[in-house]
CSV table of N, CA and C in Angstrom, one decimal:
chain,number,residue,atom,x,y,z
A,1,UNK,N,-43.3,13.9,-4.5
A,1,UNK,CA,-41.9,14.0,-4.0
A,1,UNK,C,-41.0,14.3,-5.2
A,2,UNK,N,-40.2,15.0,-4.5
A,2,UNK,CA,-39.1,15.6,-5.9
A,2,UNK,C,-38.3,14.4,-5.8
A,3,UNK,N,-37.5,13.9,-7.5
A,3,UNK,CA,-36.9,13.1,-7.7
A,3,UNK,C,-35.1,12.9,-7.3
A,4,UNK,N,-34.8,11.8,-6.7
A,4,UNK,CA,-33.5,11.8,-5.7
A,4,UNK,C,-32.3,12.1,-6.8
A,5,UNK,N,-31.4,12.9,-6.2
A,5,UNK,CA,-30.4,14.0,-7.5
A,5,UNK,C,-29.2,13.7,-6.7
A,6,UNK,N,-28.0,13.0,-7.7
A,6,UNK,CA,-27.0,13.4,-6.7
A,6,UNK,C,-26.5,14.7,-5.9
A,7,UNK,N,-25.8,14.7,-4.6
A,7,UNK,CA,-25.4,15.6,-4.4
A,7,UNK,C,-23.6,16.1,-5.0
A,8,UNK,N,-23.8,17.5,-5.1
A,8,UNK,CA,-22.2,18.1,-5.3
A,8,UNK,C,-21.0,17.2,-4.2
A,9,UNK,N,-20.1,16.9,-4.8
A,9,UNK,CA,-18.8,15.8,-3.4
A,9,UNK,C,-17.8,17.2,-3.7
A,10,UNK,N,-18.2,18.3,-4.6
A,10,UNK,CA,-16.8,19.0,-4.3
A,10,UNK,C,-16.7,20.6,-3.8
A,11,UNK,N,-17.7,20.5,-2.9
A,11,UNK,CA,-18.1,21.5,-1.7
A,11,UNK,C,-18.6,20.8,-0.8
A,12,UNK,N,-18.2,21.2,0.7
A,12,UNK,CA,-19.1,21.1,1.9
A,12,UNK,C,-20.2,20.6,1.9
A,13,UNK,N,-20.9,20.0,2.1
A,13,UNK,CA,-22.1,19.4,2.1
A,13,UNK,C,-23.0,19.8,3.5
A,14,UNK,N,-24.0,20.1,3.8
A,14,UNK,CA,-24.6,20.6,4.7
A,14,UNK,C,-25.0,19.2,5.8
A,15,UNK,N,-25.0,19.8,7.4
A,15,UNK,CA,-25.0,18.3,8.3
A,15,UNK,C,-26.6,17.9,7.7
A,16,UNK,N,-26.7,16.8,7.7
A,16,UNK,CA,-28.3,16.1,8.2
A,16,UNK,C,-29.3,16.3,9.1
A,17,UNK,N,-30.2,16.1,9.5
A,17,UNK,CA,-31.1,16.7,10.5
A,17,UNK,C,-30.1,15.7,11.2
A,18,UNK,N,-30.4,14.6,11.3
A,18,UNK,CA,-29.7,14.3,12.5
A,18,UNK,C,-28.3,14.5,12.9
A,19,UNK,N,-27.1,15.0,12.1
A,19,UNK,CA,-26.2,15.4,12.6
A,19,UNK,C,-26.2,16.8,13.3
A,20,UNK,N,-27.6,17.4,12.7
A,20,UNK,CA,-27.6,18.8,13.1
A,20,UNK,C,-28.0,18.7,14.9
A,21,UNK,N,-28.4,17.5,14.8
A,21,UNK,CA,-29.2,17.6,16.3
A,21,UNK,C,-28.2,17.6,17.4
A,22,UNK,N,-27.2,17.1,17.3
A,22,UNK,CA,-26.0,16.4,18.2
A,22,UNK,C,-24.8,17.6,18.1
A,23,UNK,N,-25.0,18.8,17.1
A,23,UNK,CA,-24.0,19.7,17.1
A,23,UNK,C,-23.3,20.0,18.5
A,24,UNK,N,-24.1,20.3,19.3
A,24,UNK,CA,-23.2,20.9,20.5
A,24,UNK,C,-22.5,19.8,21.0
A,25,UNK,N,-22.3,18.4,20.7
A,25,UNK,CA,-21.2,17.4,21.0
A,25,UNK,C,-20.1,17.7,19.9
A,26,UNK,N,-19.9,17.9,19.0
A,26,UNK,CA,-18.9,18.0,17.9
A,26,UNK,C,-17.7,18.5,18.5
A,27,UNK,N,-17.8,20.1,19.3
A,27,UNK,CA,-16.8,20.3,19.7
A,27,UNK,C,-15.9,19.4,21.0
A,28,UNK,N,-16.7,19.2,21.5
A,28,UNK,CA,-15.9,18.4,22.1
A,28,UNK,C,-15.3,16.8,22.0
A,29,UNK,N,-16.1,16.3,21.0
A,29,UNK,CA,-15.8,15.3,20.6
A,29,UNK,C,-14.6,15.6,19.6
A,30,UNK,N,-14.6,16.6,18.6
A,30,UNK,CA,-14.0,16.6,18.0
A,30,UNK,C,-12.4,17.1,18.6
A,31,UNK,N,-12.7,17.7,19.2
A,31,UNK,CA,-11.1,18.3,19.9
A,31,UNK,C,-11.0,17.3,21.0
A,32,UNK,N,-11.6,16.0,21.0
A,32,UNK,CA,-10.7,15.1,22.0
A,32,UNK,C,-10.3,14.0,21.5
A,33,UNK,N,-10.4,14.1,19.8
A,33,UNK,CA,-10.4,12.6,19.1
A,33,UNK,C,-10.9,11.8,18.7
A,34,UNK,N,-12.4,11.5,19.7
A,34,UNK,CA,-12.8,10.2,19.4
A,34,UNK,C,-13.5,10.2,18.5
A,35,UNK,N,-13.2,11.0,17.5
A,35,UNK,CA,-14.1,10.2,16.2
A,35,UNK,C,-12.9,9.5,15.1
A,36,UNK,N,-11.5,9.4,15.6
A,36,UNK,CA,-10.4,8.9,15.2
A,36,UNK,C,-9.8,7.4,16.1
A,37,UNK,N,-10.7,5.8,15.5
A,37,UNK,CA,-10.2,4.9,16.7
A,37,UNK,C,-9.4,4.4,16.1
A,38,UNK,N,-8.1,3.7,16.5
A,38,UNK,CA,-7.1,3.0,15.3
A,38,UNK,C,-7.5,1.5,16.4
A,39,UNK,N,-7.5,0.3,15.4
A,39,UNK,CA,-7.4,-1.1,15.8
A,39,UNK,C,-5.9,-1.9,15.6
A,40,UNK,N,-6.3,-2.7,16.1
A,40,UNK,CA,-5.5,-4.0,16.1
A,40,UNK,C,-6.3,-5.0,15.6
A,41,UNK,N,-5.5,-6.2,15.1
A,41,UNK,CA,-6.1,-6.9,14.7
A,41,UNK,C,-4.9,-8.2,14.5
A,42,UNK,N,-5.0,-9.2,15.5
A,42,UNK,CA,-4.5,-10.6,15.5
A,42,UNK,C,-4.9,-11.5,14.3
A,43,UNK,N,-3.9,-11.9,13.5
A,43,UNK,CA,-4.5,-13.1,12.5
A,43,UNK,C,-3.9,-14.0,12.7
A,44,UNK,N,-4.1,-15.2,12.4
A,44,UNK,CA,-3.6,-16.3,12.6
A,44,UNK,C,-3.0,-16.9,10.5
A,45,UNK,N,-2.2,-17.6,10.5
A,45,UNK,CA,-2.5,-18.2,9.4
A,45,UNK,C,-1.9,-17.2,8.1
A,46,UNK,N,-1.8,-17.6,7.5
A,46,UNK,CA,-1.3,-17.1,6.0
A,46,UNK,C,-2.3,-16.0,5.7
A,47,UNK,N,-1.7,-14.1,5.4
A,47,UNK,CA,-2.2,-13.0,5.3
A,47,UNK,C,-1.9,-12.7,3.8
A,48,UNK,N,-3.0,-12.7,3.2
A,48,UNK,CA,-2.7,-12.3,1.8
A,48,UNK,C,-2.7,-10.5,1.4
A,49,UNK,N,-1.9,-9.9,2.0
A,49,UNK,CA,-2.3,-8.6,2.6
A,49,UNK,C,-2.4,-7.8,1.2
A,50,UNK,N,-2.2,-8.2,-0.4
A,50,UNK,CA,-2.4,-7.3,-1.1
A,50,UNK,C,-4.4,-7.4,-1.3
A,51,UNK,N,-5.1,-8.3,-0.6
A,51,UNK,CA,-5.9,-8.7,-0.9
A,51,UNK,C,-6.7,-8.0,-0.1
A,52,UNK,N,-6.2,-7.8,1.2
A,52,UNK,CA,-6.7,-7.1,2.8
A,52,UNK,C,-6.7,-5.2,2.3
A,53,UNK,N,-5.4,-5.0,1.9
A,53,UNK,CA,-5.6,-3.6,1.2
A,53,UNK,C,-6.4,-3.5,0.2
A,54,UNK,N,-6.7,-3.8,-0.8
A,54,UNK,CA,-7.3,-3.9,-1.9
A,54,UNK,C,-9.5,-4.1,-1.4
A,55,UNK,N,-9.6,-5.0,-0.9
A,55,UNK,CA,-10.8,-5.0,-0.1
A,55,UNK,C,-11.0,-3.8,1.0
A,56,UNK,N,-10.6,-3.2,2.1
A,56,UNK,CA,-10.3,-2.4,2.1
A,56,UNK,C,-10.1,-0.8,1.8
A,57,UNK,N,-9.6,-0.6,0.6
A,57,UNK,CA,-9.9,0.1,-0.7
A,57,UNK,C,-10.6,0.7,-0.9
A,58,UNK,N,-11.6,-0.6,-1.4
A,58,UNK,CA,-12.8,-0.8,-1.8
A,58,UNK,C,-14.0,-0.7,-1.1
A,59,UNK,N,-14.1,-0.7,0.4
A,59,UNK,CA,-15.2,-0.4,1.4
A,59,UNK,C,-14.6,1.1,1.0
A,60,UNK,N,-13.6,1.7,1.6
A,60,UNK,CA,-13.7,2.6,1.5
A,60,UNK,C,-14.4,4.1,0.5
A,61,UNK,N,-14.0,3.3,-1.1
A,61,UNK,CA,-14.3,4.1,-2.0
A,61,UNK,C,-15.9,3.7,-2.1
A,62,UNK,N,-16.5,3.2,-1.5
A,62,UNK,CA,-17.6,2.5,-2.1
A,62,UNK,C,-18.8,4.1,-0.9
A,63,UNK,N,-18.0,3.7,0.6
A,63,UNK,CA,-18.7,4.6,1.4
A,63,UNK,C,-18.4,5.5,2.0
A,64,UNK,N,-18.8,6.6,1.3
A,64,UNK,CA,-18.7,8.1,1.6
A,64,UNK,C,-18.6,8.4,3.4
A,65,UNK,N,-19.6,7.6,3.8
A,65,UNK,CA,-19.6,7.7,5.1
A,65,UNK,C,-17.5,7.4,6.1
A,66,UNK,N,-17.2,6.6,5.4
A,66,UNK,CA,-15.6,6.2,6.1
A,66,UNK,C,-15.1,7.1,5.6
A,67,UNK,N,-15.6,8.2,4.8
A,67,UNK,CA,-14.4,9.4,4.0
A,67,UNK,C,-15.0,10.6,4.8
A,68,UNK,N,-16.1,10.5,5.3
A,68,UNK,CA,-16.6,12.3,6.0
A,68,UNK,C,-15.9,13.0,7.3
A,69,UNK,N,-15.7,14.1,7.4
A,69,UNK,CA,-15.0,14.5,8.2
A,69,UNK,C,-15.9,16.0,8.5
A,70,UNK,N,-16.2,16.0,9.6
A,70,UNK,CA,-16.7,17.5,10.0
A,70,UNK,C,-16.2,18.4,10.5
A,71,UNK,N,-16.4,19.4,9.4
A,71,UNK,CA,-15.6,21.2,9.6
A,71,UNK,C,-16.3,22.4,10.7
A,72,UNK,N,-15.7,22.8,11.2
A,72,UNK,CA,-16.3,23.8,11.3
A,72,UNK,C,-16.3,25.2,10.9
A,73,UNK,N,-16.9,25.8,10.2
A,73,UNK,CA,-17.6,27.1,9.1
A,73,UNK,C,-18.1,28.0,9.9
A,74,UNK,N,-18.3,29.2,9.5
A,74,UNK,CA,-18.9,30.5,10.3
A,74,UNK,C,-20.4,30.2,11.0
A,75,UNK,N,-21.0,29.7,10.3
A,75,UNK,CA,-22.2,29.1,10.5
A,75,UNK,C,-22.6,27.7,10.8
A,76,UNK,N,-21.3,27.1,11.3
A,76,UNK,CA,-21.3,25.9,12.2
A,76,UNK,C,-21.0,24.8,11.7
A,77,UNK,N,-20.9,23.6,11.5
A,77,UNK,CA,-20.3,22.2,10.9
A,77,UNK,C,-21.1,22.2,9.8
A,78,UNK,N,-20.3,21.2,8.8
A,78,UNK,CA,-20.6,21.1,7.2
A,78,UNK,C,-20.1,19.6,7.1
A,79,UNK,N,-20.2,18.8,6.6
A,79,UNK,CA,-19.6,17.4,6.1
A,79,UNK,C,-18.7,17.7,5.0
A,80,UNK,N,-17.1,17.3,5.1
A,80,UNK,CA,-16.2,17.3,4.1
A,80,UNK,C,-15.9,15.6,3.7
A,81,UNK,N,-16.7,15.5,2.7
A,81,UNK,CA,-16.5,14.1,2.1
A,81,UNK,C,-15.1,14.1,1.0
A,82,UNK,N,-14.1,13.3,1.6
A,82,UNK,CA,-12.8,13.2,1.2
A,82,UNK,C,-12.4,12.2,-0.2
A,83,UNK,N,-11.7,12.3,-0.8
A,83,UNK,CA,-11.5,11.8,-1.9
A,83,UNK,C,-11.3,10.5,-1.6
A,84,UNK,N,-11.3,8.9,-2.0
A,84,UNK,CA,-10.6,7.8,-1.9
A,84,UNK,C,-9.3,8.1,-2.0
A,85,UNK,N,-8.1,7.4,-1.2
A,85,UNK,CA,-7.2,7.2,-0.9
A,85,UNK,C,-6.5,5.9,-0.4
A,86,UNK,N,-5.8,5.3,-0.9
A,86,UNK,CA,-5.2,4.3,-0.7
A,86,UNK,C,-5.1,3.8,1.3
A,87,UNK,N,-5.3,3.0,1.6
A,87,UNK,CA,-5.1,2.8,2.9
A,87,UNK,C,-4.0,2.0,3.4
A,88,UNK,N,-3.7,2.7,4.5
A,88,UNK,CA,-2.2,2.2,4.9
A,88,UNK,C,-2.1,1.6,5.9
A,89,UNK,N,-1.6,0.2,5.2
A,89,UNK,CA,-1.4,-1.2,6.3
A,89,UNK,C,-0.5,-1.6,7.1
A,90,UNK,N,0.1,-1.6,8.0
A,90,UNK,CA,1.4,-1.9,8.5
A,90,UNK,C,1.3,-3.1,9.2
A,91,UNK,N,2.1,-4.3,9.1
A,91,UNK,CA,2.1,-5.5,9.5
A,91,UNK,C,3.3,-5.7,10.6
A,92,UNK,N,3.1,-6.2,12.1
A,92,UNK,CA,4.0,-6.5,13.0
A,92,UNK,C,4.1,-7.5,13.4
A,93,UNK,N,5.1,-8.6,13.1
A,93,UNK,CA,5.6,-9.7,13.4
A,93,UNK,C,5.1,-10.0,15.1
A,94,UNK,N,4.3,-10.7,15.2
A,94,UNK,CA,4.1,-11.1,17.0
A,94,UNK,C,5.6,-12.2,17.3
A,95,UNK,N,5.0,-12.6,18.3
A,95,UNK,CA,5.9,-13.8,18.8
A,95,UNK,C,6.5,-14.8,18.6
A,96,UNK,N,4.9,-15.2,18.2
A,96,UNK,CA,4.8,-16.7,17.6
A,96,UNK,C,5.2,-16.4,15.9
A,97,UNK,N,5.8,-17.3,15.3
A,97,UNK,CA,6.1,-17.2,13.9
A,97,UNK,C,4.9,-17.5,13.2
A,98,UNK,N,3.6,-18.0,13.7
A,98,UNK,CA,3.2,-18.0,12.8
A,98,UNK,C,1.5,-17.2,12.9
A,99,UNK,N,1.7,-15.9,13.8
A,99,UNK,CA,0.6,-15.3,13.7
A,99,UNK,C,1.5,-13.6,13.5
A,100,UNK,N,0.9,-12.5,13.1
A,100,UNK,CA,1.4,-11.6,12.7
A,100,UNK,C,-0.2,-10.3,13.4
A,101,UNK,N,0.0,-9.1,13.7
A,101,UNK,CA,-0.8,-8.2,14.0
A,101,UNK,C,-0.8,-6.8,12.5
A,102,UNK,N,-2.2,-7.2,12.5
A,102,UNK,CA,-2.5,-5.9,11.6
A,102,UNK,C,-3.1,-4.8,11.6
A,103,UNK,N,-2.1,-3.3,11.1
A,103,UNK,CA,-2.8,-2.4,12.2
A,103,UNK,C,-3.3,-1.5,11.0
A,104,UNK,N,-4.5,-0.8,11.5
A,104,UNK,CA,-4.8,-0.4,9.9
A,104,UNK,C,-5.2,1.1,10.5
């Protein structure tokens, strides 16, 4: 077996066998959204939110997979693995004073 080599992050990367399999869902997945879900998230209790970004961050930079985004090219989908970028947290006061929603 040939020895495991990083791949190039700063070109297209070619799909997987198994992303190649599922191609003809792409378009339509992709032009309806759902590979974009945004959450909510109820906390209760004291939010240490530079701690929540920062963790956060850090999943992110760590996996390529939460950075991929698929193009479509003359010759059909490619994986565009995106640089780390800071992630943006916005916090909404609920009801009660002492629970808050975080939307990420």
């Amino acid at each position: 077996m040939p020895p495991l080599v990083p791949t190039r992050r700063d070109q297209p990367v070619p799909l997987t066998f198994a992303q190649q399999q599922t191609d003809l869902f792409f378009d339509d997945l992709l032009n309806a959204g759902h590979w974009n879900i945004p959450m909510a998230v109820r906390v209760s209790g004291e939010l240490h939110l530079d701690c929540l970004r920062r963790a956060m961050d850090l999943l992110i930079d760590r996996h390529e997979a939460l950075r991929t985004t698929f193009v479509r090219e003359a010759d059909g989908y490619v994986q565009a693995i995106r640089p780390s970028a800071p992630v943006q947290v916005e916090v909404a006061e609920a009801h009660d004073e002492t629970e808050a929603s975080v939307l990420a």
